[in-house]
Coordinates of C-alpha atoms in Angstrom, one line a residue:
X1 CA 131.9 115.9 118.7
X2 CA 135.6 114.5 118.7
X3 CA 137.8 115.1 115.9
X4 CA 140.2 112.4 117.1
X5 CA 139.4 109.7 114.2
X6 CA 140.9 113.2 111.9
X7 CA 143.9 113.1 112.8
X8 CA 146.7 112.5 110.6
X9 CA 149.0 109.1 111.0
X10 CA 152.7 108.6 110.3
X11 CA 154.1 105.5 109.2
X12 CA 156.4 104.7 112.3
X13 CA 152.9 105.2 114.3
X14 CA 151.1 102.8 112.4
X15 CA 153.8 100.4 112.7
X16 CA 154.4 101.0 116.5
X17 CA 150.4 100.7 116.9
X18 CA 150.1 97.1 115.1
X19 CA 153.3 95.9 117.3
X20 CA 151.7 96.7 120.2
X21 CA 148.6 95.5 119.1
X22 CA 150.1 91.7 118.0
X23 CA 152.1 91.7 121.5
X24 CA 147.9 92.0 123.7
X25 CA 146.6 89.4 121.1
X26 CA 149.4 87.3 120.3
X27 CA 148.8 84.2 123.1
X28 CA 145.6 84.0 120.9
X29 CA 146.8 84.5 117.2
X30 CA 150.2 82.4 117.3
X31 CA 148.8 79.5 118.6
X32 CA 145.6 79.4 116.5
X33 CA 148.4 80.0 114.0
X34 CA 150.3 77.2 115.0
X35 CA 147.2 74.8 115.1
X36 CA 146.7 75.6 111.2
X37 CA 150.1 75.2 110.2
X38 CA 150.6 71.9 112.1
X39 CA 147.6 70.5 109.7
X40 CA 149.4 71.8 106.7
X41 CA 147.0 75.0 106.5
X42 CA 147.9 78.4 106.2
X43 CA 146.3 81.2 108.3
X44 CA 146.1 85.1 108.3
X45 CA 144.5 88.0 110.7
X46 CA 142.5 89.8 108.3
X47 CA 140.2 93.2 107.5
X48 CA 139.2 94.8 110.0
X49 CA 141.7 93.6 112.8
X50 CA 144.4 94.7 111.2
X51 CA 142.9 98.3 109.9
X52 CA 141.8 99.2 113.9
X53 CA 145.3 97.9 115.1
X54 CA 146.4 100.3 112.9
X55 CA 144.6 103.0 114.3
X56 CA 144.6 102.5 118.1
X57 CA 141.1 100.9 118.1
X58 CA 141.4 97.6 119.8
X59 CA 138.9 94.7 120.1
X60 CA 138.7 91.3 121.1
X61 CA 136.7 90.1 117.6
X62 CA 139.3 88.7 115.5
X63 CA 138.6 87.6 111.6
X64 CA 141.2 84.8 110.0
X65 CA 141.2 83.8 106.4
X66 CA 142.7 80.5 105.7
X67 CA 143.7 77.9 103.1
X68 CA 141.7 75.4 105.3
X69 CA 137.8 74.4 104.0
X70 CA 135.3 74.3 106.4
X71 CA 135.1 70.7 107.6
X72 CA 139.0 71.1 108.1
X73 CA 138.7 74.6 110.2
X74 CA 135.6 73.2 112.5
X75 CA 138.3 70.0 113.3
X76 CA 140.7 71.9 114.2
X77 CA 139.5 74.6 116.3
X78 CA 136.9 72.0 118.1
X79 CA 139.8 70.8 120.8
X80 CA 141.2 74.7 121.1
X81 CA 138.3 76.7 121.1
X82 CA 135.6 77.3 124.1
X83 CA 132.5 76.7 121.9
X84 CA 132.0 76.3 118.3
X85 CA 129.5 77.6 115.8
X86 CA 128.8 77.1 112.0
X87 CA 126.1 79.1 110.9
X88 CA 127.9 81.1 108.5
X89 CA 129.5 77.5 107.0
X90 CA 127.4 78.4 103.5
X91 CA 129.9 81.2 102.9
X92 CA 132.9 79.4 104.5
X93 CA 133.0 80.8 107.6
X94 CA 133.2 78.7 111.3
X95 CA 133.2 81.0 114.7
X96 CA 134.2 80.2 117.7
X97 CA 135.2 82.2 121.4
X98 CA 138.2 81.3 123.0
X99 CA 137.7 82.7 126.8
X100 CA 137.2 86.5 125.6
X101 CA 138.0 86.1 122.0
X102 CA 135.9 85.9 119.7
X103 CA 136.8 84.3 116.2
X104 CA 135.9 83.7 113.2
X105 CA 137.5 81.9 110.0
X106 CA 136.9 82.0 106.7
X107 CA 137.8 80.1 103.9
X108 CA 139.9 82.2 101.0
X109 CA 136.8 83.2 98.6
X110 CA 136.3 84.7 95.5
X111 CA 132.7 86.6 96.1
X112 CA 130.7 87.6 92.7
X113 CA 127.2 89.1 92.0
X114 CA 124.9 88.0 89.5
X115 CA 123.3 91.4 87.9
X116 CA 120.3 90.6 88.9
X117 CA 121.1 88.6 92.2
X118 CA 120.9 89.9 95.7
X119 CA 122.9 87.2 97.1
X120 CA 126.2 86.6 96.2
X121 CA 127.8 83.4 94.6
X122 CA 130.5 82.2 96.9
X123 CA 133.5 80.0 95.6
X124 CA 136.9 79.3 97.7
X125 CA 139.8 80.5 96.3
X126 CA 143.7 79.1 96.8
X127 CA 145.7 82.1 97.8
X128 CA 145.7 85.3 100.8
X129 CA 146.4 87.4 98.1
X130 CA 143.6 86.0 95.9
X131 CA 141.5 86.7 98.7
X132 CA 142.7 90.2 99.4
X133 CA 142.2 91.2 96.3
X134 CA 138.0 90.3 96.5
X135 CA 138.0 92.6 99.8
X136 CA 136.0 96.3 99.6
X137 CA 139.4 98.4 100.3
X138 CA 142.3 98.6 100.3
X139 CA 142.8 99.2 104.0
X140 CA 140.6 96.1 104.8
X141 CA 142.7 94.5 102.5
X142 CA 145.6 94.0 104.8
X143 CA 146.8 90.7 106.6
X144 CA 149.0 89.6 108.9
X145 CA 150.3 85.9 108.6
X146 CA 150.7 83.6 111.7
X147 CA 152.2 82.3 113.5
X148 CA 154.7 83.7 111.5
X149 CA 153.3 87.8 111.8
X150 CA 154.6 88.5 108.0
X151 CA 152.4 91.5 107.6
X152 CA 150.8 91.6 104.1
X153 CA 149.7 94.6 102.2
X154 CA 149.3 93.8 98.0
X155 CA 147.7 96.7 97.6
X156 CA 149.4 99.8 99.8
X157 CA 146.5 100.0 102.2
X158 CA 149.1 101.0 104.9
X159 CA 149.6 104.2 102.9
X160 CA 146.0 104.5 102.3
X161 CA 145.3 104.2 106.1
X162 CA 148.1 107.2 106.7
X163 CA 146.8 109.0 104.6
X164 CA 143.0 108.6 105.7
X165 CA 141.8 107.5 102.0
X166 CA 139.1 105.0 101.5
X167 CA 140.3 103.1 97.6
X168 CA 139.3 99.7 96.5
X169 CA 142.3 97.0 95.9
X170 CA 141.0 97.2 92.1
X171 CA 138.9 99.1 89.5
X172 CA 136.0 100.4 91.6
X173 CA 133.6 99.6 89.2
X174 CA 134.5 96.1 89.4
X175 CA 134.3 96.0 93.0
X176 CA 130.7 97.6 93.1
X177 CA 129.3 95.8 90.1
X178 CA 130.3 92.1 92.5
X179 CA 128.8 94.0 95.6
X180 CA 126.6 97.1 95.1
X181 CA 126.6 97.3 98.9
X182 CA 130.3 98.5 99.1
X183 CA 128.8 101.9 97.8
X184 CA 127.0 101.8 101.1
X185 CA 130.0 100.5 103.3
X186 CA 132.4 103.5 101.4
X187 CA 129.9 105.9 103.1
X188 CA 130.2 103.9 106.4
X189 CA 133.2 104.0 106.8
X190 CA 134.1 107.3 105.9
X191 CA 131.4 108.1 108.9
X192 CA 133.1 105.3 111.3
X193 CA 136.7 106.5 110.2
X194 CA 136.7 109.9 109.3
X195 CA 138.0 109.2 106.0
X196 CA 137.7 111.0 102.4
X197 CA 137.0 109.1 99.9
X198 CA 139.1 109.2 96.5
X199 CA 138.1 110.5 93.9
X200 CA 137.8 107.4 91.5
X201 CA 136.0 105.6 93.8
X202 CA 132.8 108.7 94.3
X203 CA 132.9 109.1 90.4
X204 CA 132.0 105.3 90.2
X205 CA 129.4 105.3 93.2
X206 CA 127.4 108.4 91.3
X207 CA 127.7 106.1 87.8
X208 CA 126.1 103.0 89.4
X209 CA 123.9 104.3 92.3
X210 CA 121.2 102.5 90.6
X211 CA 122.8 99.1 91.4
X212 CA 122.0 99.5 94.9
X213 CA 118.5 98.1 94.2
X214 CA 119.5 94.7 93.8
X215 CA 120.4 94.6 97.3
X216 CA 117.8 93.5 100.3
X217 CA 116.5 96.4 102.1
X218 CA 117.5 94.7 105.2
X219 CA 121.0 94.8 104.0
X220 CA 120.9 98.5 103.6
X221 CA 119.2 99.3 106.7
X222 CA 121.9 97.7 108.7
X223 CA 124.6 99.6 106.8
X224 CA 122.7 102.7 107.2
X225 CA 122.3 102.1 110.9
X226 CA 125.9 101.8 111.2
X227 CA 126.8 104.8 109.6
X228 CA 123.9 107.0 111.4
X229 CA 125.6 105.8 114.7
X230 CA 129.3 106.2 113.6
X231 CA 131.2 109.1 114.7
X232 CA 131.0 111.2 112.0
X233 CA 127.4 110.4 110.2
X234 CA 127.6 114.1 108.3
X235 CA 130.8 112.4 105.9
X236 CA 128.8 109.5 105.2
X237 CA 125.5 110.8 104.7
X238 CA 126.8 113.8 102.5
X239 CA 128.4 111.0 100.6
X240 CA 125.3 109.3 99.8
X241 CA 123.3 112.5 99.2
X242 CA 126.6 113.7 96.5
X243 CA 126.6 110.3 94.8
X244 CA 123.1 109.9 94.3
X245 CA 123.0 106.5 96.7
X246 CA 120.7 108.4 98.9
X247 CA 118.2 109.1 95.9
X248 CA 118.1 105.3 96.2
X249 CA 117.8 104.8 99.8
X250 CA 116.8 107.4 101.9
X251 CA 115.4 109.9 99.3
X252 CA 113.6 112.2 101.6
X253 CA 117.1 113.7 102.3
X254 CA 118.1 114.8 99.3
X255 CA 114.4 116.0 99.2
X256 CA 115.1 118.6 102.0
X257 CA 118.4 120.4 99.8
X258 CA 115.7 121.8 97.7
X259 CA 113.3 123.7 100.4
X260 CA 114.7 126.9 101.7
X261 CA 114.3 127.0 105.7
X262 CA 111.7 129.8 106.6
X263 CA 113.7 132.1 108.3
X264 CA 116.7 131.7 106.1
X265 CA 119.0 130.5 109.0
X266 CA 120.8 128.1 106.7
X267 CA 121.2 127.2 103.3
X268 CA 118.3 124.9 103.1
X269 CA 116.6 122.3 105.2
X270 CA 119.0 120.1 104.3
X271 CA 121.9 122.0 106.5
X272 CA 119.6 122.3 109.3
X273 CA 118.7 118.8 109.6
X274 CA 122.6 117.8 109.6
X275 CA 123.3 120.5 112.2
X276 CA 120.3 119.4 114.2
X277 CA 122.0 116.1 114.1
X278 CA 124.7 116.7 115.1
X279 CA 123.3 118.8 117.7
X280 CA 121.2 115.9 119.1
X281 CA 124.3 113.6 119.3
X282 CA 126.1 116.1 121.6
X283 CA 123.3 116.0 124.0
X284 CA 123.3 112.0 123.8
X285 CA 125.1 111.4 127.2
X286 CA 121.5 112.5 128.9
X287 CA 120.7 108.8 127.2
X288 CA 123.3 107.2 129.1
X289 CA 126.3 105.4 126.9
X290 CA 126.9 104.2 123.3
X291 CA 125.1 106.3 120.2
X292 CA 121.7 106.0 120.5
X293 CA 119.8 105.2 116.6
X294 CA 116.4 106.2 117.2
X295 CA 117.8 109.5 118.7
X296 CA 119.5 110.5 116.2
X297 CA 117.4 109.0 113.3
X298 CA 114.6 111.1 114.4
X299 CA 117.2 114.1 114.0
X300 CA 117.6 113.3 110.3
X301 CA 113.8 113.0 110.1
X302 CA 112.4 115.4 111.4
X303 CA 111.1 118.0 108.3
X304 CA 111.4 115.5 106.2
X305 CA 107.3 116.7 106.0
X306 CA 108.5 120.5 104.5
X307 CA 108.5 119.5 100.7
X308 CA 105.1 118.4 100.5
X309 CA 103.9 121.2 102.9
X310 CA 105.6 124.5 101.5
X311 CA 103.3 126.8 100.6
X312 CA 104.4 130.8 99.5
X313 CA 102.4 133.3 101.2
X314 CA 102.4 136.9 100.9
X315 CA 105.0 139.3 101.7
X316 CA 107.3 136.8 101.2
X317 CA 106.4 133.9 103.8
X318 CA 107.1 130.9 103.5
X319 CA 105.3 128.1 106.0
X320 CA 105.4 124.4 106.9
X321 CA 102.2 123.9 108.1
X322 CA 101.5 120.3 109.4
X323 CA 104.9 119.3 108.4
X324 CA 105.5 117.4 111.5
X325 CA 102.2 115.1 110.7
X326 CA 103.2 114.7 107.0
X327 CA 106.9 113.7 108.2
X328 CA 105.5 111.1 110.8
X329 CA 103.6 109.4 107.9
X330 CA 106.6 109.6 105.5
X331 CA 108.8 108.5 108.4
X332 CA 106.9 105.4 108.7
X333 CA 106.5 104.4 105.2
X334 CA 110.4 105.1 104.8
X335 CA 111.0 102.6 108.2
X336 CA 108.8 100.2 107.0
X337 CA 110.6 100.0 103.4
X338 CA 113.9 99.7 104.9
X339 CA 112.5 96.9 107.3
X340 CA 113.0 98.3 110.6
X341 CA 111.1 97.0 113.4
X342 CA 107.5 97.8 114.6
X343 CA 109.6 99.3 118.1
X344 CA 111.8 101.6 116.3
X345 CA 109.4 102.7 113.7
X346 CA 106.6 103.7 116.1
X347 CA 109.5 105.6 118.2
X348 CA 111.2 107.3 115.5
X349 CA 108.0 108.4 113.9
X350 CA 106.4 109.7 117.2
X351 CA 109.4 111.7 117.9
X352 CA 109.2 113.5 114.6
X353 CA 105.5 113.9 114.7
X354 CA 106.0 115.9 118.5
X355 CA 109.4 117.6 117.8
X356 CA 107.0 121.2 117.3
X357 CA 104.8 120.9 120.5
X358 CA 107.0 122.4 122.1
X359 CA 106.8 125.8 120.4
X360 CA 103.5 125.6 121.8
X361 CA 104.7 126.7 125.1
X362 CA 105.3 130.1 124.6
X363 CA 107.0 131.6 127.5
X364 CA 106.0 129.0 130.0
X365 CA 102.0 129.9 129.5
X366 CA 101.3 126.1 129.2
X367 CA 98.8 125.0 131.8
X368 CA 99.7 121.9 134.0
X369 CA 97.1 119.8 132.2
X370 CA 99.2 121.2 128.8
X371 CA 102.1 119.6 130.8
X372 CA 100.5 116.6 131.1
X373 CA 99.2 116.0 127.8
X374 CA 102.6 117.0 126.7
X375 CA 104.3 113.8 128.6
X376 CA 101.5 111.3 127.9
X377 CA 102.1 111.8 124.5
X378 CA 105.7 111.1 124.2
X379 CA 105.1 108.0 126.6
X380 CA 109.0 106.5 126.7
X381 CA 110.2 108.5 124.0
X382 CA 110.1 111.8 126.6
X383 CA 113.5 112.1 127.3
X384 CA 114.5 111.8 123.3
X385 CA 112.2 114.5 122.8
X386 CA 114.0 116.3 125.2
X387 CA 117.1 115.8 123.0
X388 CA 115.5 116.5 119.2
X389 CA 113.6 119.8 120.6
X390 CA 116.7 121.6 121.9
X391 CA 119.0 120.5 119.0
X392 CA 116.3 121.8 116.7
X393 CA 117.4 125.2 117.9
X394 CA 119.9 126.2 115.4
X395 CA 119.1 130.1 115.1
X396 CA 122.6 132.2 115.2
X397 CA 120.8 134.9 116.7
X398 CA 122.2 134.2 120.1
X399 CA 119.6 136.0 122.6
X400 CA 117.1 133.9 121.0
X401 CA 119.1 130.7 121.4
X402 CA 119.4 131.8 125.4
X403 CA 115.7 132.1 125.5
X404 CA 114.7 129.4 123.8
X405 CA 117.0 126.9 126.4
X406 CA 116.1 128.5 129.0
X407 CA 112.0 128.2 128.5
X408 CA 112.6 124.2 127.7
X409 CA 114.8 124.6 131.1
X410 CA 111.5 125.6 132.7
X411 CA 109.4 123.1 131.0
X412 CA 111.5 120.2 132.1
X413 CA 111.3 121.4 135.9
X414 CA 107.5 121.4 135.7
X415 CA 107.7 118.1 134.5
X416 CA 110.1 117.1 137.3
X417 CA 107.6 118.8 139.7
X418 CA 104.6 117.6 138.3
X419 CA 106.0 114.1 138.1
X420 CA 107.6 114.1 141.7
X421 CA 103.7 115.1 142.6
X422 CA 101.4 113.4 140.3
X423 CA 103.8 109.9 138.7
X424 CA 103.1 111.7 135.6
X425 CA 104.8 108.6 133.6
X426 CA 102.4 106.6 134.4
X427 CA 99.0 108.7 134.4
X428 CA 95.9 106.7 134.8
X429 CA 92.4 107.5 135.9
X430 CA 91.1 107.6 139.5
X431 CA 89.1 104.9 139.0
X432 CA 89.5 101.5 137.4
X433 CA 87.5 99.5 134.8
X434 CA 86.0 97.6 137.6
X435 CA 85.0 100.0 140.0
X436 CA 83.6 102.2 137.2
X437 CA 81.2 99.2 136.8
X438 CA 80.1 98.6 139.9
X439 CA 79.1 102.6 140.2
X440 CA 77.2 102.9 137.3
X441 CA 76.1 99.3 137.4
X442 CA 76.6 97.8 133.9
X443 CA 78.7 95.0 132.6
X444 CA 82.0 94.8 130.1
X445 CA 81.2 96.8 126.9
X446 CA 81.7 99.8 124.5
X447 CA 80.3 102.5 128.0
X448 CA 83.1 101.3 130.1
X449 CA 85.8 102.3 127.4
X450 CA 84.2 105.7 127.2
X451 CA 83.8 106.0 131.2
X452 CA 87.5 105.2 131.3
X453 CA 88.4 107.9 128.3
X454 CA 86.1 110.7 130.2
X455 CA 88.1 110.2 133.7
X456 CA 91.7 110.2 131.6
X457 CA 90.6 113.3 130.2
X458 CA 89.2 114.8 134.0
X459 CA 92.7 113.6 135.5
X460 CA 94.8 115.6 132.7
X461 CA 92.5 118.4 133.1
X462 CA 92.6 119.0 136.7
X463 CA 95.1 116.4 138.2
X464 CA 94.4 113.9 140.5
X465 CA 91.0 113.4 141.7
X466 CA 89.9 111.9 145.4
X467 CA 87.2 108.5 144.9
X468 CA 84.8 110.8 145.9
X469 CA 85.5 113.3 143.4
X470 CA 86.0 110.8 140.7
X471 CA 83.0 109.1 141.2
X472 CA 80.5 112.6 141.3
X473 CA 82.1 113.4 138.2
X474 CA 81.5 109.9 136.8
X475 CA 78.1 109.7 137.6
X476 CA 77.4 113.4 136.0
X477 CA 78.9 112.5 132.9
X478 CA 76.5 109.1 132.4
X479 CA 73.6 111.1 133.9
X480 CA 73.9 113.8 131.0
X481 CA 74.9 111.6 128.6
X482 CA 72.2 111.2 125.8
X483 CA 69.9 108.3 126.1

């Protein structure tokens, strides 16, 4: 994993940074700019634009704050902008796209939280620095004035950003008691950023974890999605599991510091599972671009079953039996809490109820129809379980490592053989519904079903079958089947 977003920034590189950055986006910014201040309007590049200017990440989604209301921003960006959207009008915001920009603008705010309201209460305010000061951090609360460029910073997040130090503009507990879902965004970003967190700001996310209940689960699954696929997801999610947040919304986690792995190769199951992450998200590029969720989820997920299944044998022992069924089930019901969909549950889950088959194999004793069964079973999620089962490896005993890769090395080339022979992906019987019908004679019902079960099971035993084959075997089975 890259260690890039860790590297220490100077001052004179910020500023050189956002220059450039203002001279690629500038056609855009000064005459959107120039548009507001002709009405009488001010307007400012703010948050995140300014905060990934400032540290070389560049994008072509740029968020304004303005003095303008609604109504007044829709006028005047109708006759400049390509198209023109208003859904998030409600909490002063209009979008738009101007050829490959896209924009949105917001209305200063002030943005509370009732204590027992998941939504928040939105009122305008009358000043940028009114508006800063409502923002998360302190390095989101930057802006840049146009068409002017008067760069704005009420709260020092320029020295915040150099020194790679998430803080909020005010007294943390204020900021988290108006959104509890900032606790989630500090562990975000210090997984998107590579940031530490200061000290102030983790001693008030362990004092008001419990806040994070008033917020929809849908809002924390997408913040927890984000951070699972940012760069760094071990500084965010050791964040949550320090502060307590975790306990909250993802408690199986925490769950796995207490169980001692069985051979002692880490501190606890909790390690592992972080190192089997991050293992998992160097072998991503077999996935093809971009983090992949369901990969890496099902990484974090995996022995999630080993608390409920530790049992203490003698001499010491310590198994896990059936922990990969148990963590399937508590997969699910954690997925289906946090709203995912039906897709990524069902993927997730199977990938943590297979990620032991594998040990199964032995040293390549499995037979082909073991192969086979072995592939059906994953379905689309094979190549994922490629991924979990080698970066479950995480033994430091080195020979062992070498022989555990190379026997998954063998068993993906019998899969590659087997499916260059047989289209193992898509494994079927040799005969269909209809023709098992018309050789045995009956019509749609409950014997078909179990015709069509018996000759999937015959072509995973012995492979493909000829129609003359298939249809001897067929007529066996019915003939010995019991009246």
């Amino acid at each position: 994993m890259s260690d890039v977003a860790l590297q220490p920034l100077t001052i004179v590189e910020i500023q050189r940074r956002v220059a450039s950055e203002l001279a690629r986006i500038g056609s855009v910014i000064d005459e959107l700019g120039a548009l507001f201040a002709a009405a009488g309007e001010e307007l400012a590049l703010v948050g995140g634009p300014v905060r990934d200017a400032m540290i070389g990440r560049l994008q072509n989604d740029l968020d304004f704050t303005t003095s303008a209301r609604p109504d007044t921003t829709e006028r005047l960006v109708s006759g400049w902008a390509d198209a023109v959207w208003d859904m998030g009008r409600d909490f002063g915001t209009i979008g738009c796209r101007k050829g490959e920009w896209q924009v949105e603008i917001t209305t200063y705010r002030s943005e509370t939280y009732d204590p027992s309201s998941r939504k928040p209460d939105v009122d305008f305010g009358d000043s940028l620095e009114g508006d800063l000061g409502r923002r998360d951090f302190s390095v989101n609360s930057m802006a840049v004035r146009v068409p002017g460029r008067e760069f704005v910073d009420p709260f020092g997040g320029i020295v915040d950003l150099a020194e790679r130090v998430l803080r909020t503009p005010g007294a943390p507990e204020d900021s988290f008691s108006d959104d509890p879902l900032r606790m989630m965004r500090a562990a975000r970003f210090a997984a998107q950023l590579g940031f530490s967190v200061a000290p102030e700001v983790v001693e008030a996310m362990t004092e008001m974890a419990g806040r994070i209940e008033i917020i929809s689960a849908e809002r924390v699954r997408d913040e927890l999605v984000k951070l699972v696929c940012a760069p760094h997801p071990r500084l965010g999610l050791t964040l949550l599991v320090d502060t307590g947040l975790a306990s909250y919304v993802l408690p199986e986690l925490p769950a796995l510091a207490l169980e001692r792995d069985e051979h002692h190769r880490h501190k606890d199951v909790y390690e592992h599972t972080l190192t089997v992450l991050e293992q998992s998200i160097d072998l991503e590029h077999r996935l093809g671009n971009g983090p992949d969720f369901v990969s890496r989820f099902a990484a974090l997920m995996h022995d999630v079953g080993k608390p409920r299944t530790r049992k203490f044998e003698s001499g010491g022992i310590v198994t896990f039996h059936h922990h990969d069924v148990v963590g399937a089930k508590l997969t699910r019901r954690r997925m289906k809490a946090l709203r995912f969909s039906n897709a990524d549950i069902e993927a997730v889950s199977t990938l943590v109820e297979l990620h032991l088959r594998f040990h199964g194999y032995g040293s390549g004793e499995w037979t082909d129809s073991a192969v086979r069964r072995y592939v059906r079973d994953a379905g689309d999620q094979l190549e994922r379980l490629h991924i979990l089962t080698r970066a479950d490896c995480t033994t430091r005993n080195q020979r062992k490592a070498d022989r555990l890769r190379r026997t998954y090395d063998s068993l993906e080339e019998r899969i590659a053989r087997l499916g260059e022979e047989e289209e193992l992906a898509s494994i079927r019987p040799d005969l269909d519904g209809n023709q098992i019908m018309g050789i045995l004679g009956i019509g749609p019902g409950r014997e078909v079903g179990e015709a069509y079960a018996f000759l999937l099971e015959l072509r995973m035993d012995e492979g493909p079958q000829t129609p003359e084959a298939a249809e001897a075997a067929l007529r066996a089975w019915w003939d010995a089947r019991p009246s």
